[in-house]
Every structure is written in C-alpha cells, then in structure tokens.
PDB file of C-alpha atoms in Angstrom:
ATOM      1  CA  UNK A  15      31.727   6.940 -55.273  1.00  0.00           C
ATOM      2  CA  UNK A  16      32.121   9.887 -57.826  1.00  0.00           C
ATOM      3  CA  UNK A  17      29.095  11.563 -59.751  1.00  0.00           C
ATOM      4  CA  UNK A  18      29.582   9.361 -62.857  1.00  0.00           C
ATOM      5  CA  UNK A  19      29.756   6.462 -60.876  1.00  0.00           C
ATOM      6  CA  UNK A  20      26.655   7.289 -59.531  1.00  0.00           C
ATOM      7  CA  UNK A  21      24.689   8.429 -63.070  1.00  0.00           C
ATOM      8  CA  UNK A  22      26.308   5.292 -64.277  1.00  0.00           C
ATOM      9  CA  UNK A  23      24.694   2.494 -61.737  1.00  0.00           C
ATOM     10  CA  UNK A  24      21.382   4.830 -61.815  1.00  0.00           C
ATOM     11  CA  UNK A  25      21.426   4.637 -65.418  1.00  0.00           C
ATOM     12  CA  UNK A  26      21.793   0.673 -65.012  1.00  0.00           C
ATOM     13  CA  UNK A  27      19.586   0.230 -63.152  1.00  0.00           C
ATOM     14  CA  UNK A  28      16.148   2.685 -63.901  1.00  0.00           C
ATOM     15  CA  UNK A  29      16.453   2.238 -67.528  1.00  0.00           C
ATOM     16  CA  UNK A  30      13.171   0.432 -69.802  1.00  0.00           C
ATOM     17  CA  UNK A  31      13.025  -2.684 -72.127  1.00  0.00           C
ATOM     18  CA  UNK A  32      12.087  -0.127 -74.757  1.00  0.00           C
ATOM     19  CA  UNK A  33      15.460   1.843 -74.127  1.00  0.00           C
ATOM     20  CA  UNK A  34      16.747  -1.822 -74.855  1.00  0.00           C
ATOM     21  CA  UNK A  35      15.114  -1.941 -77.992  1.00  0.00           C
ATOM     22  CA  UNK A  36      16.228   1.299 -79.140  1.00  0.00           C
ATOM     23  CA  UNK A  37      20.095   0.680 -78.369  1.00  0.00           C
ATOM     24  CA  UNK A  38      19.759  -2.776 -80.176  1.00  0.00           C
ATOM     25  CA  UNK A  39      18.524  -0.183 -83.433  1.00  0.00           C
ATOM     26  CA  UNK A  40      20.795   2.165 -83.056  1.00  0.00           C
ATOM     27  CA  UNK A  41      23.817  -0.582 -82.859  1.00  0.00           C
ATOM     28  CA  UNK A  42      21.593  -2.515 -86.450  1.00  0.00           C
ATOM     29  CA  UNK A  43      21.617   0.957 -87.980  1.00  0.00           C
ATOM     30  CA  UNK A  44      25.362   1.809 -87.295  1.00  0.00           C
ATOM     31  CA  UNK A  45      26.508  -1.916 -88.475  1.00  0.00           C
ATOM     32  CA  UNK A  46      24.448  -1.163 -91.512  1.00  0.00           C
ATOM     33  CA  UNK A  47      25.805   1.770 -92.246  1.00  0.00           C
ATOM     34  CA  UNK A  48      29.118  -0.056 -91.985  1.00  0.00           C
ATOM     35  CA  UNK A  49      28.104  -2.638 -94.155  1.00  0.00           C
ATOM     36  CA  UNK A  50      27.264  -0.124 -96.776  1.00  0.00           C
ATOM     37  CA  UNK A  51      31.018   1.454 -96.662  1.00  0.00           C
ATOM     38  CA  UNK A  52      32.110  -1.793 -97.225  1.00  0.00           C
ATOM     39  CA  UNK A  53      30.449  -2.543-100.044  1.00  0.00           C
ATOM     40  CA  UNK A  54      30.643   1.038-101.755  1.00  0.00           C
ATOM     41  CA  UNK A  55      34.086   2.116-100.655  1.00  0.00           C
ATOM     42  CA  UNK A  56      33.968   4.459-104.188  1.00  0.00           C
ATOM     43  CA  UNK A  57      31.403   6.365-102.414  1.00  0.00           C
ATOM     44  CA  UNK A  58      32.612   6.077 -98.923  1.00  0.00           C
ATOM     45  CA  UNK A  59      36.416   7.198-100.768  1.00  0.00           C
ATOM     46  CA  UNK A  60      34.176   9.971-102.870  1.00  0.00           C
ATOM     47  CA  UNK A  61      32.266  11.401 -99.768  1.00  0.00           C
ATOM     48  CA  UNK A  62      36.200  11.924 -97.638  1.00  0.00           C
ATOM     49  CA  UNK A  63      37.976  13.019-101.186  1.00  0.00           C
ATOM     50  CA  UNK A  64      35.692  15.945-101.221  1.00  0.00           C
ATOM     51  CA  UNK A  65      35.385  16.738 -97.848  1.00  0.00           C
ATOM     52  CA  UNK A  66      38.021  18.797 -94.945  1.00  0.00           C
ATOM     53  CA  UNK A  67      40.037  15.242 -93.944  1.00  0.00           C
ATOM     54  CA  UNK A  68      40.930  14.351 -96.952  1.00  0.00           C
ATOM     55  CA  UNK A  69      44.614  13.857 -96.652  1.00  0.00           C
ATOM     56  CA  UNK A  70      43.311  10.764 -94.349  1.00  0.00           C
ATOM     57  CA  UNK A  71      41.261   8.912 -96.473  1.00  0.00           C
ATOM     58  CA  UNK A  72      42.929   5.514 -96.618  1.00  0.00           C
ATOM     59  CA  UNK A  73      42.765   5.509 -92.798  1.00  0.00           C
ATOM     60  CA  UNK A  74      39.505   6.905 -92.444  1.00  0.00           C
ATOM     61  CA  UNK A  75      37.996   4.713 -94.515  1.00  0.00           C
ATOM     62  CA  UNK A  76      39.302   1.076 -92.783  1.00  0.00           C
ATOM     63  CA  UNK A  77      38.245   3.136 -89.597  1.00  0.00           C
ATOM     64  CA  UNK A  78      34.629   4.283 -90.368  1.00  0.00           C
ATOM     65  CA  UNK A  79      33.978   1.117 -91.932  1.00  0.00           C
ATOM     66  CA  UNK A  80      35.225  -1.829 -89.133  1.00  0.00           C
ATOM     67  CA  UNK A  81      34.421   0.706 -86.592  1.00  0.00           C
ATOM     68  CA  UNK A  82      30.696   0.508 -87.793  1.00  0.00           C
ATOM     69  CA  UNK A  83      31.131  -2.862 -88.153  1.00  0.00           C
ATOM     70  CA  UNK A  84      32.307  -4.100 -85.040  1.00  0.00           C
ATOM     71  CA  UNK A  85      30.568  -1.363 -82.716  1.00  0.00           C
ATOM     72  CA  UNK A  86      27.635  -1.523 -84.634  1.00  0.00           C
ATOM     73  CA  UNK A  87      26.873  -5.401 -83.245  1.00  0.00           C
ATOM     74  CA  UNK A  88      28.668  -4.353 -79.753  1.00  0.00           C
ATOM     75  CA  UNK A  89      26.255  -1.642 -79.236  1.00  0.00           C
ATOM     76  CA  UNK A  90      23.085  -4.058 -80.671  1.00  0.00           C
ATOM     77  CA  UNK A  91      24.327  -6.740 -78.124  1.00  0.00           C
ATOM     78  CA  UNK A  92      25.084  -4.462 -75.731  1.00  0.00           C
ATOM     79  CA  UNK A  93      28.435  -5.958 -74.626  1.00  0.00           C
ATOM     80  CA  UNK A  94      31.500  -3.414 -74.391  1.00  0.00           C
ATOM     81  CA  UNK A  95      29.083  -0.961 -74.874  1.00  0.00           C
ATOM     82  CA  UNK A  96      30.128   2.653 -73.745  1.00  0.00           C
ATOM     83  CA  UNK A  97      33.867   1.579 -75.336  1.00  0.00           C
ATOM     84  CA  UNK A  98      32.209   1.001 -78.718  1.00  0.00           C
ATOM     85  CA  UNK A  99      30.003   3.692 -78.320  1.00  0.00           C
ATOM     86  CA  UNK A 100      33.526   5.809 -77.273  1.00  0.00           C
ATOM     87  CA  UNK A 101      34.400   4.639 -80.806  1.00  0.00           C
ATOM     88  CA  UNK A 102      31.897   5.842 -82.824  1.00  0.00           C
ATOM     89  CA  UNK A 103      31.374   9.268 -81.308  1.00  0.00           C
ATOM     90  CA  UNK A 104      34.293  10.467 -83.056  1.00  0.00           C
ATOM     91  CA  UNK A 105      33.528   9.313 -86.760  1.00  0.00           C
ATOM     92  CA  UNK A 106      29.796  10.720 -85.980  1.00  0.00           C
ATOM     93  CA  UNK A 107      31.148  14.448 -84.730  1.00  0.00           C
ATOM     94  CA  UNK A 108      33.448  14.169 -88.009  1.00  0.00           C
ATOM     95  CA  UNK A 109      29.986  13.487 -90.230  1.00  0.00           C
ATOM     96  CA  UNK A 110      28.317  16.212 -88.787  1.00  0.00           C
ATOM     97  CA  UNK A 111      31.378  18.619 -89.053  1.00  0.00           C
ATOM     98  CA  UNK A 112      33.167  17.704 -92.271  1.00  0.00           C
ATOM     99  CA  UNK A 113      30.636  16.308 -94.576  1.00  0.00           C
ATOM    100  CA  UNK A 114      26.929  17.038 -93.391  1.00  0.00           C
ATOM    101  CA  UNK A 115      27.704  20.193 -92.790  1.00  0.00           C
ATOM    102  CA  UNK A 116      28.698  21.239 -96.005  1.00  0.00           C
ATOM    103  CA  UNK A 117      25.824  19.683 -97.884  1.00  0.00           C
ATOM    104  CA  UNK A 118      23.200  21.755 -95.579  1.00  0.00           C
ATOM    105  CA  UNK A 119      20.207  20.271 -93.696  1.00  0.00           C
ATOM    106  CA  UNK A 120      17.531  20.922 -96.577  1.00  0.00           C
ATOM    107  CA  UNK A 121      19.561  19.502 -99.114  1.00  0.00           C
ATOM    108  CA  UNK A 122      18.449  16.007-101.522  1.00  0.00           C
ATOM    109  CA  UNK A 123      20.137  13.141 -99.587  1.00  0.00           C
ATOM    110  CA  UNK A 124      21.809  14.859 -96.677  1.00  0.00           C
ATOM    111  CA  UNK A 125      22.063  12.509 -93.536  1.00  0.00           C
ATOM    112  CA  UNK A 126      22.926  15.835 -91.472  1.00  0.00           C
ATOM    113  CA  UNK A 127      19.218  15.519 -89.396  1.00  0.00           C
ATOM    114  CA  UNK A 128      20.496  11.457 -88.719  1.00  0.00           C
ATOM    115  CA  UNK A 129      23.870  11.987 -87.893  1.00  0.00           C
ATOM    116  CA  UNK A 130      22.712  14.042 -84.915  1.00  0.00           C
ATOM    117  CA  UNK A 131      20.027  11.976 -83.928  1.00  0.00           C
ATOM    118  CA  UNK A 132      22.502   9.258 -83.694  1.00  0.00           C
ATOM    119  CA  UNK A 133      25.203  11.219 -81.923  1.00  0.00           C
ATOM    120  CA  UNK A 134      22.041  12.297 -79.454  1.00  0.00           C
ATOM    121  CA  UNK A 135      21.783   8.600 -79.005  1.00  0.00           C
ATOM    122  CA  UNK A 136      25.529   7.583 -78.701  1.00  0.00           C
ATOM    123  CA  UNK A 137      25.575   9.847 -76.041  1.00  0.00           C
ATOM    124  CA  UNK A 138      22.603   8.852 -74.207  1.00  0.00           C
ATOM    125  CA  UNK A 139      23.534   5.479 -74.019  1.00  0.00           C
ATOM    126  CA  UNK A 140      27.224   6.165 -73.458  1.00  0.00           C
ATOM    127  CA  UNK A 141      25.665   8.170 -70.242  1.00  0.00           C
ATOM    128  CA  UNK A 142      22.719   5.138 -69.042  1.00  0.00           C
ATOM    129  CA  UNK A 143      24.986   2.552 -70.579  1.00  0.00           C
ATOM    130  CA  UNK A 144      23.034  -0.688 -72.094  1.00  0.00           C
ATOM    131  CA  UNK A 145      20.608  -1.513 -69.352  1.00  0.00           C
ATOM    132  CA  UNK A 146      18.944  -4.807 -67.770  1.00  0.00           C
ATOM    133  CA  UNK A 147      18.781  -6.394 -71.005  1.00  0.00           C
ATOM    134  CA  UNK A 148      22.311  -6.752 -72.532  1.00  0.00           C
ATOM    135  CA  UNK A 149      25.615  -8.448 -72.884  1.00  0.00           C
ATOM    136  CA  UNK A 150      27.564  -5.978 -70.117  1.00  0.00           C
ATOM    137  CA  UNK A 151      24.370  -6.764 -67.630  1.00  0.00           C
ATOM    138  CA  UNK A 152      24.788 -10.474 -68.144  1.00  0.00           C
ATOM    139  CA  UNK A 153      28.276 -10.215 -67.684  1.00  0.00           C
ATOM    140  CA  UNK A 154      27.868  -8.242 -64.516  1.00  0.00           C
ATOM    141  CA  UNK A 155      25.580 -11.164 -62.789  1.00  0.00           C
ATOM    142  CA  UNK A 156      26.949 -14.442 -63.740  1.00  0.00           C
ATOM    143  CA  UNK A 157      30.656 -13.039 -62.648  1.00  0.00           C
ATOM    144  CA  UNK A 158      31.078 -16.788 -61.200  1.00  0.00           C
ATOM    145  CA  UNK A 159      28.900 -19.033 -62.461  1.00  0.00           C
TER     146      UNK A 159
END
C-alpha cells in the first residue's frame, strides 16, 4: 500500500459528520454557481470575453457550466467524489488566475477571497475524500447486497 493509499483510507475513515455537512455545501454552492451560468450565460460569456482565455469561450462556457452542474450534486451526494472534485479544480485555478485576479481582492464584487476558499476545500476533500456519510461510502459497503 502506497502513501496515498494510506492518507486516502485514513481520510475515510477519521473524518466527522460535520466534514459531511460541509462537502454537501460546498457541492450546493458549486451546483449553484452552475445554475447561475446557466441562466446568465451573457455574463458568464462577458466575464471569459474580457478575461486571458478568451479565444475558448464557447467551450469554456458548456464546461464551467455542466461541470458545476453535474459535480456540484456529485460532490453534495458524495458519489464519484474525488473525480468530480478532479473536475472542478481546474475551472477554480482558472477563476483565481484569469479572472479574480485581475479584478483584485478589495475590489466591489470580486469572488477572488471564495474562489480560494473553495479550491482550499476541493482539495481537502479530494485528499479525505467524502467520508462515512456519502454515496462512495455506501457504495463501498453494500458491494453485494
């Protein structure tokens, strides 16, 4: 067994039902955030035009958006988690980097301060994985029933 291997089932199995809680928020926040590209692709289309990617809009947009979407209620559930958290790390690196960045931390309406928090997060949980109380735990213990 391998040193992730082992941070991985230690992470399984020491985590909290709060740490539960807070991966089911993080996956709500992250499908609402989807939800909200969806709906206001102008702004989502506006936020890329102006920013370092935006030869890649089209793409990024579908991307961000059912990336959000779908990871956003894998990560709440906690089923497939550390794939759809593999997933989201990406867009939430590109946030930081390409459009909070430029906008400052101080600034009116900058999401710079939240985009790290939930990159922290991703990354916590993409270390622990979803704990006791989640889709990938079920899965794990009722392999034959």
């Amino acid at each position: 067994m391998n040193t992730f291997q082992k941070v991985e089932e230690w992470g399984n199995t020491h985590q909290s039902k709060w740490l539960a809680v807070l991966r089911m928020l993080l996956g709500l926040i992250i499908f609402f955030k989807g939800l909200y590209f969806v709906q206001n692709t102008d702004a989502l289309h506006e936020i890329l035009a102006n920013s370092a990617v935006s030869f890649y809009t089209l793409f990024l947009i579908n991307y961000v958006a059912m990336a959000h979407l779908v990871g956003g209620v894998l990560i709440a559930i906690g089923l497939i988690t550390r794939g759809a958290i593999l997933f989201q790390i990406p867009i939430l690196l590109g946030a930081i980097i390409f459009v909070n960045a430029q906008k400052g931390f101080y600034s009116i309406h900058s999401e710079l301060g939240l985009s790290i928090l939930i990159l922290a997060l991703l990354i916590f949980f993409l270390v622990f994985g979803s704990g006791k109380l989640s889709g990938d735990e079920f899965m794990r213990t009722h392999v034959n029933t």
